[in-house]
Amino acid sequence: MKHYIKTYIFKTLSILPDSLGSRIYHQLQNVSENKNIEGKLRSTENTLNILGSIFSSLKIDLQNKSAIEIGSGWLPISPYILIHKYKLKEVHTFDINEHYQTKNLLNFNSLFSKTYNCTIAVNNNNQYPLPENVHYFPSQNIIDAEIPKADVVFSRFVLEHVTPEDIIKIHEKFKNSLSKGSYIVHFISPSDHRAHSDKSLSLQDFLKYGSKEWDSIQTRFDYHNRLRLPQYLDIFNSLDLEIAYISHDNPKPNSPQEQKFRNLKLHEDFKKYSEKELTAGSINIVLKI
C-alpha cells in the first residue's frame, strides 16, 4: 500500500471523535493482525531465539524467571513462547489498549498447541482464555501501573512508538520498582514503518522532516518517535542503566537501501549524526538495573 493512502486513512480516523476513530481503527487492525498468524508466530519465535542466544551468551538462565512484557498487542505470542520454549515461570503483559478477543485467543491456543505439540491449560477464572501463568493487564499505562515482581522486562518493536518523555518515565519506574540486577530487553525497529509496505520509500525517509512537519503527517494511530541509536543510548546512560548487550545492523554497502539513504535530503535536526548512527536498525539491547 502506498504510504500516502495509509496516511490519509489515519488522518481521517484522527479527526473523528476519539471513541469512534479508535473503534474503527481497532476493527481495521483486528482484520489485519489476525491474518497469517502462522507467519507472525514464526517471526516472533525468530526474535525470541535472538533473546535466548543473547541471554545464553550472558550466562543468564531464563528458566523459572518471571517476566513483564510491554505491549501485549493482539495475541500472547511472546508470553506463550517464553513459557513453552524458555521455561519462564510466568509473564505479566501490559498494554495501553485492550486488543485481546476471546475468539482470536481460542483460535491461537489451538494453533499454538498444534505447532508446538503441547496443551494450553486455560484458567477458566480469567476473563480471557489464557493459562494461569499469563497475566493480562489491558488499558493500562505501565508508568501508572503497579509493577509486579519480575526478573526480566521485555518489549518487541514497541519502544519506537513511545514518546521520549515516556521512555524516561518507564525506565525510572522500573528502576524504582524492580530489584537490583533485573534485566530490561528491548527489540527496537527505528526505521520508517511506512517503508515496510511501500518499497519506494527509504527506511529513513521520515528523517527529511522537521519535528513540526512530521507531527503534521503522523497521528496517534501511527506515532513514531524517530529516535536514532545515539539518542536511545543517551536516555539509558542518563538513567545510569548498565548496557549489558547491544547489537544492530546497517544497510549493506551498495545495496538499494543504502542508495535510497544516500539520495535522501536529511533535515538539519539529523545532520549531526553519522550515516551509521542514522541507519542503525534492528536494535537489540539488554539493560541491567
Coordinates of C-alpha atoms in Angstrom, one line a residue:
M1 CA 0.0 0.0 0.0
K2 CA 1.3 3.4 -0.9
H3 CA 2.3 5.4 2.2
Y4 CA 0.0 8.3 1.4
I5 CA -3.1 6.1 1.3
K6 CA -2.4 4.8 4.8
T7 CA -1.6 8.3 6.0
Y8 CA -5.0 9.5 4.5
I9 CA -6.8 6.7 6.4
F10 CA -5.2 7.5 9.7
K11 CA -5.7 11.3 9.2
T12 CA -9.4 10.6 8.5
L13 CA -9.7 8.5 11.7
S14 CA -7.9 11.1 13.7
I15 CA -10.5 13.8 13.0
L16 CA -13.4 11.7 14.1
P17 CA -14.5 11.7 17.8
D18 CA -11.9 9.7 19.8
S19 CA -14.1 6.8 20.6
L20 CA -15.4 6.4 17.1
G21 CA -12.0 6.7 15.5
S22 CA -10.5 4.2 17.9
R23 CA -13.3 1.8 17.3
I24 CA -12.9 1.9 13.5
Y25 CA -9.1 1.6 13.8
H26 CA -9.5 -1.4 16.2
Q27 CA -11.7 -3.1 13.7
L28 CA -9.4 -2.5 10.7
Q29 CA -6.4 -3.6 12.7
N30 CA -8.1 -6.7 14.0
V31 CA -8.6 -7.9 10.5
S32 CA -5.0 -7.2 9.5
E33 CA -3.4 -8.5 12.7
N34 CA -5.3 -11.8 12.6
K35 CA -4.2 -12.7 9.1
N36 CA -1.2 -15.1 8.6
I37 CA -0.9 -15.9 12.3
E38 CA 1.4 -18.7 11.5
G39 CA 3.8 -16.1 9.9
K40 CA 3.6 -13.9 13.0
L41 CA 4.3 -16.9 15.2
R42 CA 7.4 -17.7 13.3
S43 CA 8.6 -14.1 13.2
T44 CA 8.1 -13.7 17.0
E45 CA 9.9 -17.0 17.6
N46 CA 12.8 -15.8 15.5
T47 CA 13.1 -12.7 17.7
L48 CA 12.9 -14.7 20.8
N49 CA 15.6 -17.1 19.5
I50 CA 17.8 -14.0 19.4
L51 CA 16.8 -13.2 23.0
G52 CA 17.7 -16.8 24.0
S53 CA 21.1 -16.5 22.3
I54 CA 21.8 -13.2 24.0
F55 CA 20.9 -14.5 27.4
S56 CA 23.0 -17.6 26.8
S57 CA 26.0 -15.5 25.9
L58 CA 25.5 -13.5 29.1
K59 CA 25.2 -16.8 31.0
I60 CA 21.7 -16.0 32.3
D61 CA 19.2 -18.8 32.7
L62 CA 15.6 -17.8 32.0
Q63 CA 14.1 -20.9 33.5
N64 CA 11.7 -20.2 36.3
K65 CA 12.1 -16.5 35.9
S66 CA 9.2 -14.0 35.9
A67 CA 8.9 -11.5 33.1
I68 CA 7.0 -8.3 32.2
E69 CA 6.0 -7.7 28.6
I70 CA 5.5 -4.1 27.5
G71 CA 2.9 -4.1 24.7
S72 CA 0.7 -7.1 24.6
G73 CA -0.5 -6.5 21.1
W74 CA -3.3 -8.7 19.6
L75 CA -2.2 -12.1 20.8
P76 CA 0.0 -13.6 23.6
I77 CA 2.6 -14.9 21.2
S78 CA 5.7 -13.8 23.1
P79 CA 4.4 -15.0 26.5
Y80 CA 3.5 -18.4 25.2
I81 CA 6.9 -18.9 23.5
L82 CA 8.8 -17.6 26.5
I83 CA 7.0 -20.0 28.8
H84 CA 6.9 -23.0 26.5
K85 CA 10.4 -22.8 25.0
Y86 CA 12.4 -21.0 27.6
K87 CA 10.5 -22.3 30.7
L88 CA 9.7 -19.0 32.3
K89 CA 7.5 -19.3 35.3
E90 CA 5.1 -16.5 34.3
V91 CA 4.6 -13.4 32.2
H92 CA 2.8 -10.3 33.1
T93 CA 1.8 -8.5 29.9
F94 CA 0.7 -4.8 29.8
D95 CA -0.9 -2.8 27.0
I96 CA -2.4 0.7 26.9
N97 CA -5.1 -0.9 24.6
E98 CA -7.3 -3.9 25.1
H99 CA -6.8 -5.8 21.8
Y100 CA -7.3 -9.4 23.1
Q101 CA -10.5 -11.1 21.9
T102 CA -11.9 -14.4 23.1
K103 CA -12.5 -15.9 19.6
N104 CA -9.0 -14.9 18.4
L105 CA -7.4 -16.3 21.6
L106 CA -9.2 -19.6 21.2
N107 CA -8.0 -19.9 17.6
F108 CA -4.5 -19.0 18.6
N109 CA -4.5 -21.5 21.5
S110 CA -5.4 -24.2 19.1
L111 CA -2.7 -23.2 16.6
F112 CA 0.0 -22.9 19.3
S113 CA -0.9 -26.4 20.7
K114 CA -0.7 -28.0 17.2
T115 CA 2.5 -26.2 16.3
Y116 CA 4.4 -27.0 19.5
N117 CA 2.7 -30.3 20.3
C118 CA 1.6 -29.0 23.7
T119 CA -1.5 -28.3 25.7
I120 CA -2.7 -24.8 26.6
A121 CA -4.3 -25.3 30.0
V122 CA -6.7 -22.3 30.2
N123 CA -7.6 -20.8 33.6
N124 CA -11.4 -20.6 33.4
N125 CA -11.5 -18.0 36.1
N126 CA -9.8 -15.5 33.8
Q127 CA -11.8 -13.0 31.7
Y128 CA -9.9 -14.4 28.6
P129 CA -8.9 -17.9 27.7
L130 CA -5.3 -17.7 29.0
P131 CA -3.2 -20.1 31.0
E132 CA -2.8 -19.2 34.7
N133 CA 0.8 -18.1 34.2
V134 CA 0.0 -15.4 31.6
H135 CA -1.4 -12.3 33.4
Y136 CA -3.0 -9.7 31.0
F137 CA -3.2 -6.1 32.1
P138 CA -5.0 -4.2 29.3
S139 CA -5.9 -0.5 29.1
Q140 CA -3.0 0.3 31.5
N141 CA -0.1 2.6 31.0
I142 CA 2.7 0.9 32.7
I143 CA 4.0 4.2 34.0
D144 CA 0.9 4.4 36.3
A145 CA 0.6 0.6 37.0
E146 CA 1.6 -1.4 40.0
I147 CA 4.7 -3.3 38.8
P148 CA 4.7 -7.0 39.7
K149 CA 7.8 -8.7 40.9
A150 CA 9.8 -9.7 37.9
D151 CA 13.4 -10.7 36.8
V152 CA 13.1 -9.6 33.2
V153 CA 11.3 -6.9 31.3
F154 CA 10.7 -7.4 27.6
S155 CA 9.4 -5.4 24.6
R156 CA 9.3 -6.3 20.9
F157 CA 9.0 -3.4 18.4
V158 CA 7.3 -1.2 20.9
L159 CA 9.8 1.5 22.1
E160 CA 9.9 3.3 18.8
H161 CA 6.2 4.1 19.3
V162 CA 6.7 5.7 22.7
T163 CA 7.5 9.3 23.3
P164 CA 11.0 10.1 24.6
E165 CA 9.5 11.6 27.7
D166 CA 7.6 8.4 28.5
I167 CA 10.6 6.2 27.7
I168 CA 12.4 8.0 30.5
K169 CA 9.4 7.6 32.9
I170 CA 9.0 3.9 32.1
H171 CA 12.6 3.2 32.9
E172 CA 12.6 5.3 36.0
K173 CA 9.5 3.3 37.1
F174 CA 11.4 0.0 36.6
K175 CA 14.5 1.3 38.4
N176 CA 12.3 2.2 41.4
S177 CA 10.2 -1.0 41.3
L178 CA 12.4 -3.9 40.4
S179 CA 15.3 -5.5 42.2
K180 CA 18.9 -4.6 41.5
G181 CA 20.2 -7.0 38.9
S182 CA 17.0 -7.2 36.9
Y183 CA 17.2 -7.0 33.2
I184 CA 15.3 -5.0 30.6
V185 CA 15.4 -6.2 27.0
H186 CA 14.2 -4.1 24.0
F187 CA 14.0 -5.1 20.4
I188 CA 13.7 -1.8 18.6
S189 CA 12.8 -1.1 14.9
P190 CA 13.8 2.5 14.4
S191 CA 13.0 2.6 10.7
D192 CA 10.2 4.5 8.9
H193 CA 7.5 1.9 9.2
R194 CA 5.7 3.3 6.1
A195 CA 8.6 1.8 4.1
H196 CA 7.6 -1.7 5.2
S197 CA 4.6 -1.6 3.0
D198 CA 5.7 1.0 0.4
K199 CA 9.1 -0.1 -1.0
S200 CA 9.5 3.2 -2.8
L201 CA 10.5 4.8 0.5
S202 CA 13.8 4.7 2.2
L203 CA 13.8 3.1 5.7
Q204 CA 14.9 6.5 6.9
D205 CA 12.5 8.6 4.8
F206 CA 11.0 10.4 7.8
L207 CA 14.3 11.9 8.6
K208 CA 13.8 14.5 5.9
Y209 CA 11.1 16.2 8.0
G210 CA 11.5 18.6 10.9
S211 CA 9.5 17.9 14.1
K212 CA 6.5 20.1 13.3
E213 CA 6.2 18.8 9.7
W214 CA 6.5 15.2 10.9
D215 CA 3.9 15.8 13.6
S216 CA 1.5 17.1 10.9
I217 CA 1.9 13.8 9.0
Q218 CA 1.7 11.2 11.7
T219 CA -1.3 10.6 14.1
R220 CA -1.9 8.9 17.4
F221 CA -2.6 5.7 15.4
D222 CA 0.9 5.6 13.7
Y223 CA 3.1 7.6 16.1
H224 CA 6.8 7.1 15.7
N225 CA 9.4 8.9 17.8
R226 CA 12.2 8.8 15.1
L227 CA 14.9 8.4 17.8
R228 CA 18.3 7.4 16.4
L229 CA 20.6 4.9 18.2
P230 CA 22.7 7.6 20.0
Q231 CA 19.5 9.1 21.3
Y232 CA 18.4 5.8 22.9
L233 CA 21.8 5.3 24.4
D234 CA 21.8 8.9 25.8
I235 CA 18.5 8.1 27.5
F236 CA 19.7 4.9 29.1
N237 CA 23.0 6.3 30.1
S238 CA 21.3 9.3 31.7
L239 CA 19.3 6.9 33.9
D240 CA 22.5 5.1 34.9
L241 CA 21.3 1.8 33.4
E242 CA 24.1 -0.6 32.6
I243 CA 24.1 -1.7 28.9
A244 CA 24.8 -5.4 29.2
Y245 CA 24.4 -6.1 25.5
I246 CA 23.8 -4.2 22.3
S247 CA 23.7 -5.1 18.6
H248 CA 22.2 -3.5 15.4
D249 CA 22.6 -3.8 11.7
N250 CA 23.1 -1.3 8.8
P251 CA 22.3 -1.4 5.1
K252 CA 24.8 -3.5 3.1
P253 CA 27.3 -1.4 1.0
N254 CA 25.9 -0.5 -2.4
S255 CA 22.5 -2.1 -1.6
P256 CA 19.3 -0.4 -2.8
Q257 CA 18.6 0.7 0.8
E258 CA 22.0 2.3 1.2
Q259 CA 21.4 4.1 -2.2
K260 CA 18.0 5.3 -1.1
F261 CA 19.5 6.8 2.1
R262 CA 22.3 8.5 0.1
N263 CA 19.7 10.2 -2.1
L264 CA 17.7 11.4 1.0
K265 CA 17.9 15.1 1.9
L266 CA 18.2 15.0 5.7
H267 CA 16.6 17.6 7.9
E268 CA 19.0 19.8 9.8
D269 CA 17.9 18.0 13.1
F270 CA 19.7 14.8 12.0
K271 CA 22.8 16.1 10.3
K272 CA 24.9 15.9 13.5
Y273 CA 24.7 12.1 13.4
S274 CA 26.9 9.8 11.3
E275 CA 25.5 7.6 8.5
K276 CA 25.9 4.5 10.6
E277 CA 24.1 6.1 13.5
L278 CA 21.2 7.2 11.3
T279 CA 20.8 3.9 9.5
A280 CA 21.3 1.6 12.6
G281 CA 18.3 -0.7 12.5
S282 CA 17.1 -3.9 14.3
I283 CA 18.5 -2.6 17.6
N284 CA 18.7 -5.3 20.3
I285 CA 19.6 -4.0 23.7
V286 CA 19.8 -5.5 27.2
L287 CA 19.9 -3.1 30.2
K288 CA 20.7 -4.1 33.7
I289 CA 19.3 -2.3 36.7

